């Protein structure tokens, strides 16, 4: 994908990969680039291991800038070549740059050192401890026993379940173990899983004391990721925070942008009473800030794009989980959804170009990884009833990596969908996943958005419109709004929020609505009718107010109270009791960026015209005196 | 670019091109695709002429489907190979498909036959006549004289200026001549330009009677293009109509979507009184329909994407100019701006896959062709102060074709920008063009959008918001709306439209607003105050009504008249005389898809808060009795 990003800009790239048929080598034929084709040494891809110093050297001789797309490289060899070529090597003979710097790749390779580095620089991470070998507990038949005291000490400190993690070569959930208790059999099972017997006898094995670390278990509510680009002159750009859904510890689905979770009990935003809960920054902003801080903390050589994985906790706080020093599958959605993809940003960064601001173009995007669920999955994906055919039908973007072989868990490709709302992209992902086998067909924790629950006919977990009213007595007046939105296929939620009786709930609802993906709020109230205006003052979303006719004053009280807002805080007011028009106004507002709704509104207008014309016909047919008007 | 679209889907493509360093050959190394790498005959690009039957045959032997990206191929050779390989040739030995069919390419190669074909099938084209050789006028020293009677006959019929066009090998304005009069010297100059002496002596020259045709001059107001994809099973999909701006007869800039022209005299939409002028289909819809009809008219072998160029005439009618049987530079914007690009649609079509519906993702897009303005332009583009550096800064998509040489008029690459409004993308294109030399730096007929004209401080040619009022007496009340929109940097127009005194103008304004790119209408009116509701009934855009306080009844008359709309037609009403809130509501509506405005609204809200808190401070400081309230 990096080469596919370089190709439109005619940037020549040569690749070092052990396989002759590596996907990257398929995407470019550097030997026919005009500037090099006639030279004595045309550019050529290199066949060899990422860890082979001679091959790294061969690659370095052809280029001006060297980068990595996998962190499991031979850092020592890379550093050696970087030092050798710093001022005299490379294609020009004037030296090459290696981005990100080998020392940063070294820190990231050791997940324990990575955590130490981040914690020392005040990046929030889950509490952690090294697992060290206790020499007094060593026994030649049972080397693992030396690790037990350190594990129990961590368990004592952090409680159970306890995360035990390998420091090296850990990715996609490999090298993680959840230790349930301090029982000797549980501890033994964890150590045997993480430190295989074969690795103990190898002469090149790392010392046992450098193998593992322990982390306090983080009971997150969502996994979050942010791609960060950092330029050669130190500026950073963050892509939107996204939600990542894992399957067997491998990233399966990404939803962009991240929406903070909804509390199923109240349906209009999780209650959060902590510091800054109401007026604080959004989760998305905090995730972007933390991610940028983490990459800045890596220091000067942190040039390129970085994938930052985080945990969103129940109290709204974020913990950094780990960093990938390269483009990352949580950022694949950027290829179609952003003005510059993660790959373009990576190229600009390593080429010492300025980094443009990031724009996320569609309202919503999602990515489905095509994980090899079996050795034959590669062929299954391409069947006429397979996921690729479904992606063609949906107009989704198809990425097949051209890997030679398929095996369980291997990333064979991905599909990206763009959409007009969160619910729209989730529905498309559900349609794609539905043709995958077994558990792969369940795309989501929020599976209930895909079927109408009998007791929640008017409620979406991913609403574009929120209908609120001051009291349940307003429901008969507000119901037509729900019916109109249902007719137009606009996802909405409906609830009761009283300005006077649930003031905190109202503030929180209004503050969080935008972040949750809501785009228009319809608020109905009668009498003093403060709700619409109060909601309007606590959000920058358009708020449509419906004056509800109360028992006295014919609704004029409600109308004046809603329409006569002070300068600075607008409330779009419709006629008394006319929630139909409130919903139609919401649809008109959404239609400003959804052509589908524009068409539907035109059809609706023609329907109204036809209705009146039918009455014209009837009155002519049967005569005005026989015509009966039905209210 | 076709190979760049095939690469993410791992579709192997081999290319026939005379140059070893052809751009297409840089973008793919088919010999290392896993499925073919180990076969006895790995896939390989072919070096050779498009017109060389042996080379076409060599290409055909490697593939299942053969397509063209240039129409100046050897149709006879292509047809021969297609026939030979129809059932037994190709990679599989089971035959290949050739899309589009050679016979269709043949029709399109001859622009006169193309016109005949379209006219016979009721596709609107400018009136035309063949230019034939009159044998009685033949003279061996002056063969061109035989064409003069036919030219004069066409001039008699169509008037002057008269378009004279070459039937063959005409593209990018080559082979077109505007004949100004019937004077012998003008006619002679035209014939000498279109029929060079060298072509007369060549033994393989076409007969003179097949060389030219004449067309009635079409004084268009805009040039329009539509990309159409047609699938193997006959379904068509049209991309949005776009405006193309030519320079020296070569496409220089494309704006998507097309916006019908604005009459500079009234500023709110060209008056159009013809049939269906008010309630008819939009220009965009008609252009898409005509383009699809034209491609369908080509018949069964019309499979792939086609560029359809049209003229938009002053009366709103469209004339088809010509068809390109391949991806086209007027469709390059689709790479970034649509869910499936023209290249992906072409691949799906020729691979007999279904064609997904087209979605245009951003509010607006534009493309700037990088035309070689000199032999050194290729290097100039890449200078630190050049257009590519500017594109990096703007976060635009950069396409450099990797062509070996540059010469005047050659297409060396292009840049695509996406934006939140027409004005936004036009501003970006202006910034890009500004670093090009001479006339290339003027991107637009509507150049005045780029500088504030002193007499039009409140008016954009590409507005997102339209402020209208029933009378100039409403202006003092409506001015704050214009000031708020200016403050937020939202492009708007302001004019007078009276529901009662200019009923037709109002209807036309409301009907055309959406097509012109307007997204919110603010309408102010007093007294009977019908304007907001009447406008709302003639558009599906959100309409914000401002009740203006007239001389009696304190504005309550206006308020009721605007807010109490019947069910079905909403009007978002704000407080009496409160046009400030109307504009803020418009900004809130636009912010639903423009994150920039969301941020600006939050800052504005904090500004209001700070203002009140400053007053709190002052009243505490100087005491309530000394505090003076200024109205």
Coordinates of N, CA and C in Angstrom, one line a residue, chain A residues 367-484:
Chain A
X367 N -13.8 -0.2 8.1 CA -12.9 -1.1 7.4 C -13.1 -2.5 8.0
X368 N -13.2 -3.5 7.1 CA -13.3 -4.9 7.5 C -12.0 -5.6 7.0
X369 N -11.2 -6.1 7.9 CA -10.0 -6.9 7.5 C -10.5 -8.2 7.0
X370 N -9.9 -8.7 5.9 CA -10.2 -10.0 5.4 C -9.1 -10.9 6.0
X371 N -9.5 -11.6 7.1 CA -8.6 -12.5 7.9 C -8.7 -13.9 7.3
X372 N -7.6 -14.5 7.0 CA -7.7 -15.9 6.5 C -8.2 -16.8 7.6
X373 N -9.5 -17.1 7.5 CA -10.1 -18.0 8.5 C -9.8 -19.4 8.3
X374 N -9.2 -19.7 7.1 CA -8.8 -21.1 6.9 C -7.8 -21.0 5.7
X375 N -7.2 -22.1 5.4 CA -6.2 -22.1 4.3 C -6.8 -21.8 2.9
X376 N -8.1 -22.1 2.8 CA -8.8 -21.8 1.5 C -9.6 -20.5 1.5
X377 N -9.4 -19.7 2.5 CA -10.2 -18.5 2.6 C -10.0 -17.6 1.4
X378 N -8.7 -17.5 1.0 CA -8.4 -16.7 -0.1 C -9.3 -16.9 -1.4
X379 N -9.5 -18.2 -1.6 CA -10.4 -18.5 -2.8 C -11.9 -18.2 -2.4
X380 N -12.2 -18.5 -1.1 CA -13.6 -18.3 -0.7 C -14.0 -16.8 -0.9
X381 N -13.1 -15.9 -0.5 CA -13.4 -14.5 -0.6 C -13.8 -14.1 -2.0
X382 N -13.3 -14.8 -3.0 CA -13.5 -14.4 -4.4 C -14.7 -15.2 -5.0
X383 N -15.4 -16.0 -4.3 CA -16.5 -16.8 -4.8 C -17.7 -15.8 -5.2
X384 N -18.5 -16.2 -6.2 CA -19.6 -15.3 -6.6 C -20.5 -14.9 -5.4
X385 N -20.6 -15.7 -4.4 CA -21.4 -15.3 -3.2 C -20.5 -14.9 -2.0
X386 N -19.3 -14.5 -2.4 CA -18.3 -14.2 -1.3 C -18.3 -12.7 -1.0
X387 N -17.3 -12.4 -0.1 CA -17.3 -11.0 0.4 C -16.8 -10.0 -0.6
X388 N -16.0 -10.4 -1.5 CA -15.5 -9.4 -2.5 C -16.7 -9.1 -3.5
X389 N -17.5 -10.1 -3.9 CA -18.6 -9.8 -4.8 C -19.6 -8.9 -4.1
X390 N -19.8 -9.1 -2.8 CA -20.7 -8.2 -2.0 C -20.1 -6.8 -1.9
X391 N -18.8 -6.7 -1.8 CA -18.1 -5.4 -1.8 C -18.3 -4.6 -3.1
X392 N -18.2 -5.4 -4.2 CA -18.4 -4.8 -5.6 C -19.9 -4.2 -5.6
X393 N -20.8 -5.0 -5.2 CA -22.2 -4.6 -5.2 C -22.5 -3.4 -4.4
X394 N -21.8 -3.3 -3.2 CA -22.0 -2.1 -2.3 C -21.2 -0.9 -2.8
X395 N -20.3 -1.1 -3.8 CA -19.4 0.1 -4.2 C -18.4 0.4 -3.1
X396 N -18.0 -0.7 -2.4 CA -16.9 -0.5 -1.4 C -15.6 -0.6 -2.0
X397 N -14.5 -0.1 -1.3 CA -13.2 -0.2 -1.9 C -12.5 -1.5 -1.5
X398 N -12.0 -2.2 -2.5 CA -11.5 -3.5 -2.3 C -10.0 -3.5 -2.3
X399 N -9.4 -4.1 -1.3 CA -7.9 -4.2 -1.2 C -7.6 -5.7 -1.0
X400 N -7.0 -6.3 -2.0 CA -6.5 -7.7 -1.9 C -5.0 -7.6 -2.0
X401 N -4.3 -8.3 -1.1 CA -2.9 -8.0 -1.0 C -2.0 -8.8 -1.9
X402 N -2.6 -9.8 -2.6 CA -1.8 -10.5 -3.5 C -0.8 -11.4 -2.8
X403 N -1.1 -11.8 -1.6 CA -0.1 -12.7 -0.9 C -0.2 -14.1 -1.6
X404 N 0.9 -14.8 -1.6 CA 0.9 -16.1 -2.3 C 0.1 -17.1 -1.5
X405 N 0.3 -17.2 -0.2 CA -0.4 -18.3 0.5 C -1.4 -17.7 1.6
X406 N -2.3 -18.5 2.0 CA -3.3 -18.1 3.0 C -3.2 -19.0 4.2
X407 N -3.3 -18.5 5.4 CA -3.4 -19.4 6.6 C -4.3 -18.7 7.6
X408 N -4.7 -19.5 8.6 CA -5.7 -18.9 9.6 C -5.0 -17.7 10.3
X409 N -5.8 -16.6 10.3 CA -5.3 -15.4 11.0 C -4.5 -14.5 10.1
X410 N -4.1 -14.9 8.9 CA -3.3 -14.0 8.1 C -4.2 -12.9 7.5
X411 N -3.6 -11.7 7.4 CA -4.4 -10.6 6.8 C -4.2 -10.7 5.3
X412 N -5.3 -11.0 4.6 CA -5.3 -11.2 3.1 C -5.7 -10.0 2.3
X413 N -6.4 -9.1 3.0 CA -6.9 -7.9 2.3 C -7.8 -7.1 3.2
X414 N -8.4 -6.1 2.7 CA -9.4 -5.4 3.6 C -10.4 -4.7 2.6
X415 N -11.5 -4.3 3.2 CA -12.6 -3.6 2.5 C -12.9 -2.4 3.3
X416 N -13.0 -1.3 2.6 CA -13.4 0.0 3.2 C -14.7 0.5 2.7
X417 N -15.6 0.9 3.6 CA -16.9 1.5 3.1 C -16.9 2.9 3.7
X418 N -17.5 3.8 2.9 CA -17.8 5.1 3.3 C -19.3 5.3 3.4
X419 N -19.7 6.2 4.3 CA -21.2 6.3 4.4 C -21.6 7.6 5.0
X420 N -22.9 7.8 5.0 CA -23.5 9.1 5.4 C -23.7 9.1 6.9
X421 N -23.6 8.0 7.6 CA -23.8 8.0 9.1 C -23.2 6.8 9.7
X422 N -23.0 6.8 11.0 CA -22.4 5.6 11.6 C -23.3 4.4 11.3
X423 N -24.6 4.6 11.4 CA -25.5 3.4 11.2 C -25.3 2.9 9.8
X424 N -25.2 3.8 8.8 CA -25.0 3.4 7.4 C -23.8 2.5 7.3
X425 N -22.6 2.9 7.8 CA -21.4 2.1 7.6 C -21.5 0.8 8.4
X426 N -22.2 0.9 9.5 CA -22.3 -0.4 10.3 C -23.2 -1.4 9.6
X427 N -24.2 -0.8 8.9 CA -25.1 -1.7 8.2 C -24.3 -2.4 7.0
X428 N -23.5 -1.6 6.3 CA -22.7 -2.1 5.2 C -21.7 -3.2 5.7
X429 N -21.1 -2.9 6.8 CA -20.1 -3.8 7.4 C -20.9 -5.1 7.7
X430 N -22.1 -5.0 8.3 CA -22.8 -6.2 8.6 C -23.2 -7.0 7.4
X431 N -23.5 -6.3 6.3 CA -23.8 -7.0 5.0 C -22.6 -7.8 4.5
X432 N -21.4 -7.1 4.6 CA -20.2 -7.8 4.2 C -19.9 -9.0 5.1
X433 N -19.9 -8.7 6.4 CA -19.5 -9.8 7.3 C -20.5 -11.0 7.2
X434 N -21.7 -10.7 6.9 CA -22.8 -11.8 6.9 C -22.4 -12.9 6.0
X435 N -21.5 -12.7 4.9 CA -21.1 -13.8 4.1 C -19.9 -14.5 4.5
X436 N -19.3 -14.0 5.7 CA -18.1 -14.7 6.2 C -18.6 -15.8 7.1
X437 N -17.8 -16.8 7.4 CA -18.2 -18.0 8.2 C -18.2 -17.7 9.7
X438 N -19.1 -18.4 10.4 CA -19.1 -18.5 11.9 C -19.0 -17.1 12.6
X439 N -18.1 -17.0 13.5 CA -18.1 -15.8 14.4 C -17.6 -14.6 13.6
X440 N -17.0 -14.8 12.4 CA -16.6 -13.6 11.6 C -17.8 -12.9 11.1
X441 N -18.9 -13.5 11.1 CA -20.1 -12.9 10.6 C -20.7 -11.9 11.5
X442 N -20.2 -11.9 12.8 CA -20.8 -10.9 13.8 C -19.9 -9.7 13.9
X443 N -20.3 -8.6 13.3 CA -19.3 -7.6 13.2 C -19.2 -6.7 14.4
X444 N -20.0 -6.8 15.4 CA -20.2 -5.7 16.3 C -20.7 -6.1 17.7
X445 N -20.2 -5.4 18.7 CA -20.8 -5.5 20.0 C -22.2 -5.0 20.0
X446 N -22.4 -3.9 19.2 CA -23.8 -3.2 19.2 C -24.7 -3.9 18.2
X447 N -24.7 -5.3 18.3 CA -25.4 -6.0 17.2 C -26.8 -5.6 17.1
X448 N -27.4 -5.1 18.1 CA -28.9 -4.8 18.1 C -29.2 -3.6 17.2
X449 N -28.3 -2.9 16.6 CA -28.7 -1.9 15.6 C -29.1 -2.6 14.4
X450 N -28.8 -3.8 14.2 CA -29.1 -4.5 12.9 C -30.4 -5.2 12.9
X451 N -31.1 -5.2 14.1 CA -32.4 -5.8 14.0 C -33.3 -4.9 14.9
X452 N -34.5 -4.7 14.5 CA -35.4 -3.8 15.3 C -35.8 -4.6 16.5
X453 N -35.4 -4.1 17.7 CA -35.9 -4.8 18.9 C -37.3 -4.4 19.1
X454 N -38.2 -5.4 19.5 CA -39.6 -5.1 19.6 C -40.0 -4.0 20.6
X455 N -39.1 -3.9 21.6 CA -39.5 -2.8 22.6 C -38.8 -1.5 22.3
X456 N -38.0 -1.4 21.2 CA -37.3 -0.2 20.9 C -37.5 0.2 19.5
X457 N -38.8 0.3 19.0 CA -39.0 0.6 17.6 C -38.4 1.9 17.2
X458 N -38.3 2.9 18.1 CA -37.9 4.2 17.7 C -36.5 4.6 18.1
X459 N -35.6 3.6 18.2 CA -34.4 4.0 18.8 C -33.2 3.3 18.1
X460 N -32.2 4.1 17.7 CA -31.0 3.6 17.1 C -29.9 3.9 18.0
X461 N -28.9 2.9 18.1 CA -27.7 3.2 18.9 C -26.8 4.2 18.2
X462 N -27.1 4.5 16.9 CA -26.2 5.4 16.1 C -27.1 6.4 15.4
X463 N -27.7 7.3 16.3 CA -28.7 8.2 15.7 C -28.1 9.4 15.0
X464 N -28.7 9.9 14.0 CA -28.4 11.2 13.4 C -29.3 12.3 14.0
X465 N -30.5 11.9 14.4 CA -31.4 12.9 15.0 C -31.8 12.4 16.4
X466 N -31.8 13.3 17.3 CA -32.3 13.0 18.7 C -33.6 13.7 18.9
X467 N -34.6 13.0 19.3 CA -35.9 13.7 19.6 C -36.0 13.7 21.2
X468 N -36.1 14.8 21.8 CA -36.3 14.9 23.2 C -37.5 15.7 23.5
X469 N -38.1 15.4 24.7 CA -39.2 16.2 25.1 C -39.2 16.4 26.6
X470 N -39.8 17.4 27.1 CA -39.7 17.7 28.5 C -40.5 16.8 29.4
X471 N -41.5 16.1 28.9 CA -42.3 15.3 29.7 C -43.0 14.2 28.8
X472 N -43.4 13.1 29.5 CA -44.0 12.1 28.6 C -45.4 12.5 28.1
X473 N -45.9 13.6 28.8 CA -47.2 14.1 28.3 C -47.0 14.8 26.9
X474 N -45.8 15.1 26.5 CA -45.6 15.7 25.1 C -45.5 14.6 24.0
X475 N -45.5 13.3 24.5 CA -45.3 12.2 23.5 C -46.3 12.2 22.4
X476 N -47.6 12.4 22.7 CA -48.6 12.4 21.5 C -48.3 13.4 20.5
X477 N -47.8 14.6 20.9 CA -47.5 15.7 20.0 C -46.2 15.3 19.2
X478 N -45.2 14.7 19.9 CA -43.9 14.4 19.2 C -43.9 13.2 18.4
X479 N -44.8 12.3 18.5 CA -44.8 11.0 17.8 C -44.7 11.2 16.3
X480 N -45.5 12.1 15.7 CA -45.4 12.3 14.2 C -43.9 12.5 13.8
X481 N -43.1 13.2 14.6 CA -41.7 13.4 14.2 C -41.0 12.1 14.0
X482 N -41.3 11.2 15.0 CA -40.6 9.9 14.9 C -41.1 9.1 13.6
X483 N -42.4 9.3 13.3 CA -43.0 8.6 12.2 C -42.4 9.1 10.9
X484 N -42.2 10.5 10.8 CA -41.6 11.0 9.6 C -40.1 10.5 9.4

